[in-house]
Amino acid sequence: MIELLYFAWVRERIGKNGERLELPANVGTAAQLLDWLEARGDGYAAALADRPRLRLAINQIFAPLTAPVTAGDEIAIFPPVTGG
Amino acid sequence: MIELLYFAWVRERIGKNGERLELPANVGTAAQLLDWLEARGDGYAAALADRPRLRLAINQIFAPLTAPVTAGDEIAIFPPVTGG
Amino acid sequence: MIDVRVQADDFDPGAEIERLHAGRGDIGAVASFTGLVRGGDIVAMTLEHYPGMTERQLRAIADDAATRWPLDGIVIVHRHGRLLPGERIVLVAVASSHRAAAFEACAFLMDWLKTQAPFWKREESDEGDRWVEAKVSDDAAAARWQR
Amino acid sequence: MIDVRVQADDFDPGAEIERLHAGRGDIGAVASFTGLVRGGDIVAMTLEHYPGMTERQLRAIADDAATRWPLDGIVIVHRHGRLLPGERIVLVAVASSHRAAAFEACAFLMDWLKTQAPFWKREESDEGDRWVEAKVSDDAAAARWQR
């Protein structure tokens, strides 16, 4: 299982704050995870299509698309941050 | 007449906060004023000998030694400032 | 002392500044930055954040600042939730013996926080709501501290 | 709003920061600097100043800052008289729409004030009293703003 968290317009487009999903055997990187999620429905496609506008954190640390994902990870997907 | 004001160790060495003096006819610049004051006594000499460590303000504006001094001026003599 | 807080409630900049130097005679300088909601067309702003990661990132940013400058204390307070124009959003306050260190660390913390802390702003206006876009200028500001 | 004060009494940094943005929705940033008496060997510090010229110089420094950056308000409060370690000496607070402007103007004001405002510090220690010497580093800090 992986713990997925969505924030800001990623959350709005997917329509949920997050979810727990079984990590498919053929998903080994964050990029592959996004490909797989994007195919899950229109909301996912709308949220995840524009990759340059997405940021990722794996276990609460910013991670690139090339980062490995493994079972047990907390993976957050969100737009560039705008705090401060 | 000129209004002289002394601050910090210039004040301490001269032994007064300031004084009103008649400006001699042969004193036309701040440098000449310091030369003239320096000859007025030991306190003045001790206060004014080290010219690189002195700063001047004429009518409350920083002024160089070359600045003209004229009757009616308020002339302050003090060490480099150390506020803040 | 490094103190990092993420909260819905307002905070008191004066009290935070005071807390950085109270009871100490060795602190010469406290620099602070208070960020506020700017009005204009905006009716309100809602700050969403990533609980857990936010505190972790702010702490990491503060720890990083403490390795770069000789600091005696850092306070970061960042609010989340719905805020009105004029309300305080964020406070960064830094104590040091030296004023340049205090100023630089404070600017660094704000630049870093803007690009590294997981907050997202949603603005409400008469034309509807919109998510605030990240600014290229914020990335540029943060990049000047890269080493 | 440019407010410059030279006073013996203490001041409240939080109240001054608040005053810069209270009732306004257009101010995004307030940067502040609080300078404090550092202890160490020092028992107390007495600040002498040049009444009249001090206010005039602080006002000129603030006016200069307002021409260099887009600012919405400046407060400078500088104390004189005898102060103990840990006591506040000076506050500079600057409001702006933009954080870089607020930070830079605040640093500029402190650098300028250190070299251009007629204050003199006398330190009391167990070894006696001494006038604080001007620092070359303060001149260097001020020189970077020369234009």
CSV table of N, CA and C in Angstrom, one decimal, chain A residues 5-9 11-12 53 55-57 59-62 74-76 78-84, chain C residues 48-53 56-57 78 89-90 113-122 131-134:
chain,number,residue,atom,x,y,z
A,5,LEU,N,-1.5,11.7,-1.0
A,5,LEU,CA,-2.1,12.9,-0.5
A,5,LEU,C,-2.2,13.9,-1.6
A,6,TYR,N,-3.3,14.6,-1.8
A,6,TYR,CA,-3.4,15.6,-2.8
A,6,TYR,C,-3.7,17.0,-2.2
A,7,PHE,N,-3.1,18.0,-2.8
A,7,PHE,CA,-3.3,19.4,-2.2
A,7,PHE,C,-3.7,20.4,-3.3
A,8,ALA,N,-4.4,21.4,-2.9
A,8,ALA,CA,-4.7,22.6,-3.7
A,8,ALA,C,-5.5,22.1,-4.9
A,9,TRP,N,-5.2,22.6,-6.1
A,9,TRP,CA,-6.1,22.2,-7.3
A,9,TRP,C,-5.9,20.7,-7.7
A,11,ARG,N,-5.9,18.3,-5.5
A,11,ARG,CA,-7.0,17.8,-4.6
A,11,ARG,C,-8.4,18.0,-5.2
A,12,GLU,N,-8.6,19.3,-5.7
A,12,GLU,CA,-9.9,19.6,-6.2
A,12,GLU,C,-10.2,18.8,-7.5
A,53,ARG,N,3.8,21.6,-13.9
A,53,ARG,CA,3.2,22.3,-12.9
A,53,ARG,C,2.9,21.5,-11.6
A,55,ARG,N,4.3,19.2,-8.3
A,55,ARG,CA,5.5,18.9,-7.4
A,55,ARG,C,5.1,17.7,-6.6
A,56,LEU,N,6.1,17.0,-6.1
A,56,LEU,CA,5.9,15.8,-5.4
A,56,LEU,C,6.7,15.8,-4.1
A,57,ALA,N,6.2,15.2,-3.1
A,57,ALA,CA,6.9,14.9,-1.9
A,57,ALA,C,6.8,13.4,-1.5
A,59,ASN,N,7.4,10.8,1.5
A,59,ASN,CA,7.6,10.8,2.9
A,59,ASN,C,8.0,12.2,3.4
A,60,GLN,N,7.2,13.2,2.9
A,60,GLN,CA,7.3,14.6,3.4
A,60,GLN,C,8.6,15.3,3.0
A,61,ILE,N,9.3,14.7,1.9
A,61,ILE,CA,10.5,15.4,1.4
A,61,ILE,C,10.3,15.6,-0.1
A,62,PHE,N,10.6,16.8,-0.6
A,62,PHE,CA,10.4,17.0,-2.0
A,62,PHE,C,11.2,16.0,-2.8
A,74,GLU,N,4.5,7.6,1.8
A,74,GLU,CA,3.5,8.6,1.8
A,74,GLU,C,3.9,9.5,0.7
A,75,ILE,N,3.0,9.6,-0.3
A,75,ILE,CA,3.4,10.4,-1.5
A,75,ILE,C,2.4,11.5,-1.7
A,76,ALA,N,2.9,12.7,-1.7
A,76,ALA,CA,2.0,13.9,-1.9
A,76,ALA,C,2.2,14.5,-3.2
A,78,PHE,N,1.1,17.9,-5.6
A,78,PHE,CA,0.5,19.2,-5.4
A,78,PHE,C,1.2,20.2,-6.4
A,79,PRO,N,0.5,21.4,-6.5
A,79,PRO,CA,1.1,22.5,-7.4
A,79,PRO,C,2.3,23.1,-6.7
A,80,PRO,N,3.1,23.9,-7.4
A,80,PRO,CA,4.2,24.7,-6.7
A,80,PRO,C,3.6,25.4,-5.5
A,81,VAL,N,4.4,25.5,-4.5
A,81,VAL,CA,3.9,26.1,-3.2
A,81,VAL,C,3.8,27.6,-3.3
A,82,THR,N,2.9,28.2,-2.6
A,82,THR,CA,2.7,29.7,-2.6
A,82,THR,C,2.5,30.2,-1.2
A,83,GLY,N,3.2,29.8,-0.3
A,83,GLY,CA,3.1,30.3,1.1
A,83,GLY,C,3.8,31.6,1.3
A,84,GLY,N,3.9,31.9,2.6
A,84,GLY,CA,4.7,33.1,3.0
A,84,GLY,C,3.9,34.4,2.9
C,48,GLU,N,-4.0,26.7,2.5
C,48,GLU,CA,-4.0,25.2,2.7
C,48,GLU,C,-2.6,24.8,3.0
C,49,HIS,N,-2.4,23.8,3.8
C,49,HIS,CA,-1.0,23.3,4.0
C,49,HIS,C,-1.0,21.8,4.1
C,50,TYR,N,0.2,21.3,4.2
C,50,TYR,CA,0.4,19.8,4.3
C,50,TYR,C,0.9,19.6,5.8
C,51,PRO,N,0.0,19.3,6.7
C,51,PRO,CA,0.4,19.1,8.1
C,51,PRO,C,1.5,18.0,8.2
C,52,GLY,N,2.4,18.3,9.0
C,52,GLY,CA,3.5,17.3,9.2
C,52,GLY,C,4.7,17.8,8.3
C,53,MET,N,4.5,17.8,7.0
C,53,MET,CA,5.6,18.2,6.1
C,53,MET,C,5.9,19.7,6.3
C,56,ARG,N,8.0,20.2,9.3
C,56,ARG,CA,9.3,19.6,9.0
C,56,ARG,C,10.1,20.5,8.1
C,57,GLN,N,9.5,21.1,7.1
C,57,GLN,CA,10.2,21.9,6.2
C,57,GLN,C,10.6,23.2,6.8
C,78,HIS,N,3.6,30.6,11.0
C,78,HIS,CA,2.8,30.7,9.7
C,78,HIS,C,1.4,30.2,10.0
C,89,ILE,N,-0.1,36.9,8.1
C,89,ILE,CA,0.1,35.5,7.5
C,89,ILE,C,1.2,34.8,8.2
C,90,VAL,N,2.4,35.5,8.2
C,90,VAL,CA,3.6,34.8,8.6
C,90,VAL,C,4.5,35.8,9.3
C,113,LEU,N,11.3,29.8,2.7
C,113,LEU,CA,9.9,29.4,3.1
C,113,LEU,C,8.9,29.6,1.9
C,114,LYS,N,9.1,30.7,1.1
C,114,LYS,CA,8.2,30.9,0.0
C,114,LYS,C,8.2,29.8,-1.1
C,115,THR,N,9.4,29.1,-1.2
C,115,THR,CA,9.6,28.1,-2.2
C,115,THR,C,9.6,26.7,-1.7
C,116,GLN,N,9.8,26.5,-0.4
C,116,GLN,CA,10.0,25.2,0.2
C,116,GLN,C,9.0,24.7,1.2
C,117,ALA,N,8.1,25.6,1.6
C,117,ALA,CA,7.2,25.2,2.6
C,117,ALA,C,5.8,24.9,1.9
C,118,PRO,N,5.2,23.7,2.2
C,118,PRO,CA,4.0,23.3,1.5
C,118,PRO,C,2.7,24.0,1.9
C,119,PHE,N,2.6,25.3,1.4
C,119,PHE,CA,1.4,26.1,1.6
C,119,PHE,C,0.9,26.4,0.2
C,120,TRP,N,-0.4,26.5,0.1
C,120,TRP,CA,-1.1,27.0,-1.1
C,120,TRP,C,-2.1,28.0,-0.8
C,121,LYS,N,-2.1,29.1,-1.5
C,121,LYS,CA,-3.0,30.2,-1.3
C,121,LYS,C,-4.2,30.2,-2.3
C,122,ARG,N,-5.4,30.3,-1.8
C,122,ARG,CA,-6.5,30.4,-2.7
C,122,ARG,C,-7.2,31.8,-2.4
C,131,TRP,N,-6.6,29.8,-7.4
C,131,TRP,CA,-5.3,29.4,-6.7
C,131,TRP,C,-4.2,30.3,-7.2
C,132,VAL,N,-3.5,30.9,-6.2
C,132,VAL,CA,-2.4,31.8,-6.5
C,132,VAL,C,-1.3,31.0,-7.2
C,133,GLU,N,-0.8,31.5,-8.3
C,133,GLU,CA,0.3,30.9,-9.1
C,133,GLU,C,1.7,31.2,-8.4
C,134,ALA,N,2.5,30.2,-8.4
C,134,ALA,CA,3.9,30.4,-7.8
C,134,ALA,C,4.6,31.5,-8.7
